[in-house]
XYZ file of C-alpha atoms in Angstrom:
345
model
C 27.522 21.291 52.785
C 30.267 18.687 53.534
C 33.960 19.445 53.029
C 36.934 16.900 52.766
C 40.429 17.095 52.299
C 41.716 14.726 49.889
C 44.791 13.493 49.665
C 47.875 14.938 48.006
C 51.713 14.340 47.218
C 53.945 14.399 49.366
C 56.008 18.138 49.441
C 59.011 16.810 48.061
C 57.468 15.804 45.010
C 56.532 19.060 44.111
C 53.087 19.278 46.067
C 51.385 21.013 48.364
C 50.278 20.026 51.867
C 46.803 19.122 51.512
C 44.580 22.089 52.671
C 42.996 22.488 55.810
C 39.335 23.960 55.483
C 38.999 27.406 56.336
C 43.287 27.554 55.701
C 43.967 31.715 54.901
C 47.136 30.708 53.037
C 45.350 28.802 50.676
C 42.408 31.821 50.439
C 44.349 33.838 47.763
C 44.727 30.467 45.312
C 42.592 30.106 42.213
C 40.201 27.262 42.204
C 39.050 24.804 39.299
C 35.933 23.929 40.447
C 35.104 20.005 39.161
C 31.349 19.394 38.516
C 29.027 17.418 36.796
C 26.590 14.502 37.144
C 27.374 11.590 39.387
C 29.820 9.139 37.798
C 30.505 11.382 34.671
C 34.290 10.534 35.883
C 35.123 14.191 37.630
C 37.176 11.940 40.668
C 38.736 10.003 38.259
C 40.009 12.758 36.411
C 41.946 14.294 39.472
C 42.969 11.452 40.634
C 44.765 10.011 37.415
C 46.460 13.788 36.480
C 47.299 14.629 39.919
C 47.676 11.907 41.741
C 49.291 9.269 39.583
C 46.472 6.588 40.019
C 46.173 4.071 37.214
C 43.036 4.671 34.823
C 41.903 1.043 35.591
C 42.084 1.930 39.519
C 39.605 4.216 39.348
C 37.014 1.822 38.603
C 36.937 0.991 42.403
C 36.739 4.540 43.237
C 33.532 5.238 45.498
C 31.341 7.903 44.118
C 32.164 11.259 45.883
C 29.614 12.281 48.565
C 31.414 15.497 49.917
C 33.208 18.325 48.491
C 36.508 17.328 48.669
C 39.427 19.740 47.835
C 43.173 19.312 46.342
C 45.777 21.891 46.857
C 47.776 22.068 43.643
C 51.214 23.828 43.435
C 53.357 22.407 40.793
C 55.603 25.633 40.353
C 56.358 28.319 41.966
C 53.526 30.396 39.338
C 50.952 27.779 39.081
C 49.024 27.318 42.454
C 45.919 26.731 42.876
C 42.905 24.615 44.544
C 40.898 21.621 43.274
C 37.298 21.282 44.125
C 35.584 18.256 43.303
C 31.813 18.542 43.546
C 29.282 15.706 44.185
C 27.192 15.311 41.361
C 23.865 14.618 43.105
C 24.632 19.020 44.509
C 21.388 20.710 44.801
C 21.909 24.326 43.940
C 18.434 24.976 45.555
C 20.200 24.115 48.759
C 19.821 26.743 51.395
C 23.565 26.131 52.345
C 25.260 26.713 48.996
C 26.600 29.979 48.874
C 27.187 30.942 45.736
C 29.838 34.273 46.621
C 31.999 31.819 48.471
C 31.843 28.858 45.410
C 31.899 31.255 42.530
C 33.728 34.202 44.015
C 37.305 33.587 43.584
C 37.130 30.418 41.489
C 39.652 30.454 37.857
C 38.030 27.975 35.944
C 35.000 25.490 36.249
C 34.789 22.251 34.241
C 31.899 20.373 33.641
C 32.247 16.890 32.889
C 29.603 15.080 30.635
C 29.768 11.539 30.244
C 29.929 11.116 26.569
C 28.717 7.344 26.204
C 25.249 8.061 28.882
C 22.104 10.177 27.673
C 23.223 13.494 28.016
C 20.233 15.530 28.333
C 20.662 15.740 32.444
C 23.698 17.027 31.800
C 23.123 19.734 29.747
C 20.616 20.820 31.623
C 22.792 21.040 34.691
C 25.359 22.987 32.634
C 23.029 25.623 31.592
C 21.942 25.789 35.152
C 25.427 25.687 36.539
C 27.038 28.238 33.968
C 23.895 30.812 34.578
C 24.552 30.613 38.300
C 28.428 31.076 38.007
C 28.708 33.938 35.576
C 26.487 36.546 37.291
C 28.429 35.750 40.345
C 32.127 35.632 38.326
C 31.400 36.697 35.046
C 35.779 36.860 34.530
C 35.014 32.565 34.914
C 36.635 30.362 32.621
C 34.238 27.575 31.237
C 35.358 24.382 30.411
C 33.540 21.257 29.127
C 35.104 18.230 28.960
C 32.811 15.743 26.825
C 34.612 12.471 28.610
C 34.646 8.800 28.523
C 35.260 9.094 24.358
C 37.626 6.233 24.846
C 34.750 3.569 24.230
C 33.504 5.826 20.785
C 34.418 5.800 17.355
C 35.921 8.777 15.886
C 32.215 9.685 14.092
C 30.642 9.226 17.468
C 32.806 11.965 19.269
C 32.362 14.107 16.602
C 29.110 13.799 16.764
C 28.499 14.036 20.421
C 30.733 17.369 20.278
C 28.603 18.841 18.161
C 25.336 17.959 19.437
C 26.425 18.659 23.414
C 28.152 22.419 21.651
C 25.307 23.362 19.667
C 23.030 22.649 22.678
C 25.015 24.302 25.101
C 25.661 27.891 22.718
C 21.836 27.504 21.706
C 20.673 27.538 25.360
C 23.243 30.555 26.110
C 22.077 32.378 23.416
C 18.081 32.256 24.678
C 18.906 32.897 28.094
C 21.026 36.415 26.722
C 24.193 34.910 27.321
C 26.413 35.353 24.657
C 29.073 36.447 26.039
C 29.774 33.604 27.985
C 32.593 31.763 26.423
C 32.872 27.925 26.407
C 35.490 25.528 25.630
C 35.309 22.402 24.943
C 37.623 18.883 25.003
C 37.291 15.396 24.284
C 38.930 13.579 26.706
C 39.737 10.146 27.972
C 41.410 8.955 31.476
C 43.224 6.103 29.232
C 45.257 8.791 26.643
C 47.192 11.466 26.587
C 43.857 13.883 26.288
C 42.435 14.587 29.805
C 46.506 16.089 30.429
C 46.223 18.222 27.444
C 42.849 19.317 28.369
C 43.695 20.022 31.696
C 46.883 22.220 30.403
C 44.585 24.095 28.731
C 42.926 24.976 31.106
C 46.003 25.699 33.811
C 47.037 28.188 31.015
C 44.789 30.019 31.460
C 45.441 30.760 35.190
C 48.734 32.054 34.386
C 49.155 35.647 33.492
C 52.542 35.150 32.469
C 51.612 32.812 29.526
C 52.582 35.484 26.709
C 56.007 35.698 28.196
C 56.495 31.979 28.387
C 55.457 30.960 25.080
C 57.361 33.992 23.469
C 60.373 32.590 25.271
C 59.958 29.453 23.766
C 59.459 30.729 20.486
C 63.071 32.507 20.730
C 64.722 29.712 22.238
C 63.203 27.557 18.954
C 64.441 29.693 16.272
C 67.988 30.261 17.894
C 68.374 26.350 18.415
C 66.404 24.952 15.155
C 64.011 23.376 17.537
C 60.856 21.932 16.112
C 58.771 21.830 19.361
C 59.364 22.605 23.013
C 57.278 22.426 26.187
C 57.661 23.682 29.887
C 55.877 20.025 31.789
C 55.483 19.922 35.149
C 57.308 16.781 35.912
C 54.844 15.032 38.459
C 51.434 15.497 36.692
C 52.711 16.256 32.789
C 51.059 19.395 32.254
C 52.966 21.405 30.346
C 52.572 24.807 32.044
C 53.538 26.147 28.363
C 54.583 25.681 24.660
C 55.643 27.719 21.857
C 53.019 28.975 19.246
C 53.138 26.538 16.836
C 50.159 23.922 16.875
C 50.703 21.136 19.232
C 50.548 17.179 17.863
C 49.221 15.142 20.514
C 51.787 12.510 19.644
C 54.489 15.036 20.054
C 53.545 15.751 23.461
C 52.786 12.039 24.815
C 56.616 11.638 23.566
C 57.660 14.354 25.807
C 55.595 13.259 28.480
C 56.660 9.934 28.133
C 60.450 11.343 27.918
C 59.900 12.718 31.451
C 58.752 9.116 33.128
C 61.505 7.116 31.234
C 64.025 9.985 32.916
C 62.162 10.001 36.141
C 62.373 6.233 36.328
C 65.887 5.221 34.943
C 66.878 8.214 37.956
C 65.434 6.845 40.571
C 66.681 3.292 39.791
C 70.576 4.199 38.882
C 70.399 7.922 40.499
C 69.548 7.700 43.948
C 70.987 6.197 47.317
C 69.663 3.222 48.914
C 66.862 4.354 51.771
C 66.877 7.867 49.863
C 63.172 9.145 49.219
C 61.805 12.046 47.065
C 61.990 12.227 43.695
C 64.990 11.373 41.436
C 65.090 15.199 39.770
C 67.576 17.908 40.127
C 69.944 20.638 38.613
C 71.818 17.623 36.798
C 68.905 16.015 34.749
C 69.174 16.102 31.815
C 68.359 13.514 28.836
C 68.806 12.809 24.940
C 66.942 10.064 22.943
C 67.344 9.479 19.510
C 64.467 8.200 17.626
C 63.985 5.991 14.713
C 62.679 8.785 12.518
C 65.832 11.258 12.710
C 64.022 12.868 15.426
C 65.823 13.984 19.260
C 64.327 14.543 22.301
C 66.557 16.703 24.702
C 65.221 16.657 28.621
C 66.733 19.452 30.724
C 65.681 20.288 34.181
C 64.289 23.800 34.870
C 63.637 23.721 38.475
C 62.654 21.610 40.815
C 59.432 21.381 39.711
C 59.498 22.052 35.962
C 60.947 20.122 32.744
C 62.061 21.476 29.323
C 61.258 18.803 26.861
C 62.332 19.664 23.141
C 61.973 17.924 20.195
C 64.647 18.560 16.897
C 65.888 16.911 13.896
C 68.662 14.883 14.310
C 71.056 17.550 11.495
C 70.079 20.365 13.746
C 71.467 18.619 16.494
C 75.244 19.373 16.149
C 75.911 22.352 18.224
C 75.580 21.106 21.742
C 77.314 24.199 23.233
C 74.698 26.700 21.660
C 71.738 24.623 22.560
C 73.231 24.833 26.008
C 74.020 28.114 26.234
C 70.393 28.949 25.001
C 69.113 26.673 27.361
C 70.969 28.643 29.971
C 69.507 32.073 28.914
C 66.270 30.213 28.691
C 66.528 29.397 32.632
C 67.990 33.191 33.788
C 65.021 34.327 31.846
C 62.247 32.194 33.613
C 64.017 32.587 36.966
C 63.400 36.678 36.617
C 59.406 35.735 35.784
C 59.199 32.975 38.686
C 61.140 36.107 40.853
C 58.677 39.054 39.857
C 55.698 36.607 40.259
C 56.729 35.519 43.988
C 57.209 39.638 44.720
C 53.832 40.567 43.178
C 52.176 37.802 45.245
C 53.908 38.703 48.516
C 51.651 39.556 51.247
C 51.952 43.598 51.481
């Protein structure tokens, strides 16, 4: 089998360097393993959340022929590998090893091209998901049912039921209940790949409990209606409190987050200077329309806090900021215990 290295942000921005195959610092990462059929969009996917590509730029994208592989560290808790398979992979292959693929892999997501016939794709899944779980049966399975921008909202509720039901049902013959699958409708041109791909980056972070009951403090001591820990290159958000989360809630904090990121590096930086225009000193408010605020603070150089409150519950600037300052002591003693645990012994 082929490898490639593809390419990745600069370090400065909050990125990796890209990795270097056979790499032992990059050994003890977690991978997300990207598969699927060919042009299901799986390169498209990384590209436009990690990368920053325009949706309509990936249309020139050349299908992918090798493995190709991302290295991924947007914070100083969430590291980990991307590992985009070519779709035409023959798992009869002599050369695929499944210990080394499987082995110390986080999550694998399937992509299945919602607006072709299917029925490869399942197939392929079953086949795929059978392989991976005796190998890893601790494997997170995701399914993202793609391309739903070009459906109506019947037609992706349909095709999520259909590709579920057919997907559980061939589990279930096979003996494989236990296997666990999630699944996401998702589109390159809206807010729904990032939320999908959250989802799953949650899920490689043990400290998630801790997070989100942080948040949940923070919220009831400052009135907050909503809050979310973003990564500020690739708008993940790493975390949120408990409460449900509206998708329109969090493309306005993601949007927050390039407005800031822009405006910075137009009126914040020097002439010549490079990097990105985020440090100690961001911080943002926006009034909306709707008596609404969204308050932007930076968390570190990698991470955002993006809240949203009503405009009354906006009057005590000096608790919100003193909050926001036990907020930050408190994540800087999880990022601290997580860099110890992970320190080579």
């Amino acid at each position: 089998m082929q490898y490639e290295d593809s390419e990745s942000f600069p370090s400065d921005m909050g990125y990796g360097a890209e990795i270097v195959d056979g790499g032992s610092s990059n050994e003890n990462k977690p991978r997300i393993l990207l598969m699927g059929l060919r042009r299901s969009g799986k390169s498209s996917i990384q590209k436009v959340v990690f990368h920053k590509m325009s949706p309509n730029e990936t249309l020139f994208l050349e299908t992918t022929n090798k493995l190709t592989k991302s290295d991924i560290s947007n914070s100083s808790f969430v590291q980990f590998q991307i590992w985009d398979f070519p779709g035409q992979l023959d798992f009869f292959d002599p050369t695929f090893d499944y210990e080394v693929i499987f082995g110390g892999t986080g999550a694998l997501i399937f992509v299945i091209d919602a607006q072709d016939d299917y029925d490869d794709a399942m197939s392929k899944l079953h086949h795929t998901i059978t392989k991976a779980y005796k190998v890893n049966p601790q494997l997170s399975f995701e399914v993202f049912i793609h391309k739903v921008d070009g459906l109506s909202d019947d037609h992706k509720i349909d095709a999520q039921r259909e590709i579920q039901q057919g997907a559980m049902d061939e589990l279930t013959e096979a003996k494989l209940e236990d296997v666990h699958l999630s699944f996401y409708l998702t589109s390159i041109y809206d807010h729904s790949i990032f939320e999908a791909f959250s989802k799953v980056v949650q899920k490689l972070i043990p400290q998630l409990p801790v997070l989100e009951n942080l948040l949940d403090i923070l919220n009831t001591n400052c009135r907050l209606e909503k809050s979310f820990l973003i990564d500020v290159v690739s708008k993940i958000y790493v975390a949120t409190d408990s409460s449900p989360v509206d998708m329109q809630t969090y493309e306005l904090c993601s949007d927050m987050i390039d407005v800031v990121i822009d405006v910075s590096c137009i009126y914040g930086m020097k002439d010549g200077e490079e990097g990105l225009a985020y440090d100690d000193k961001t911080q943002s408010i926006i009034k909306l329309n709707n008596s609404m605020v969204l308050y932007l603070r930076e968390v570190n150089r990698y991470l955002a806090l993006v809240c949203l409150l009503r405009k009354e519950h906006f009057d005590k600037h000096g608790l919100l900021n003193y909050n926001f300052q036990c907020l930050k002591q408190s994540l800087e003693e999880v990022f601290k215990t997580t860099q110890q645990t992970h320190k080579p012994k």
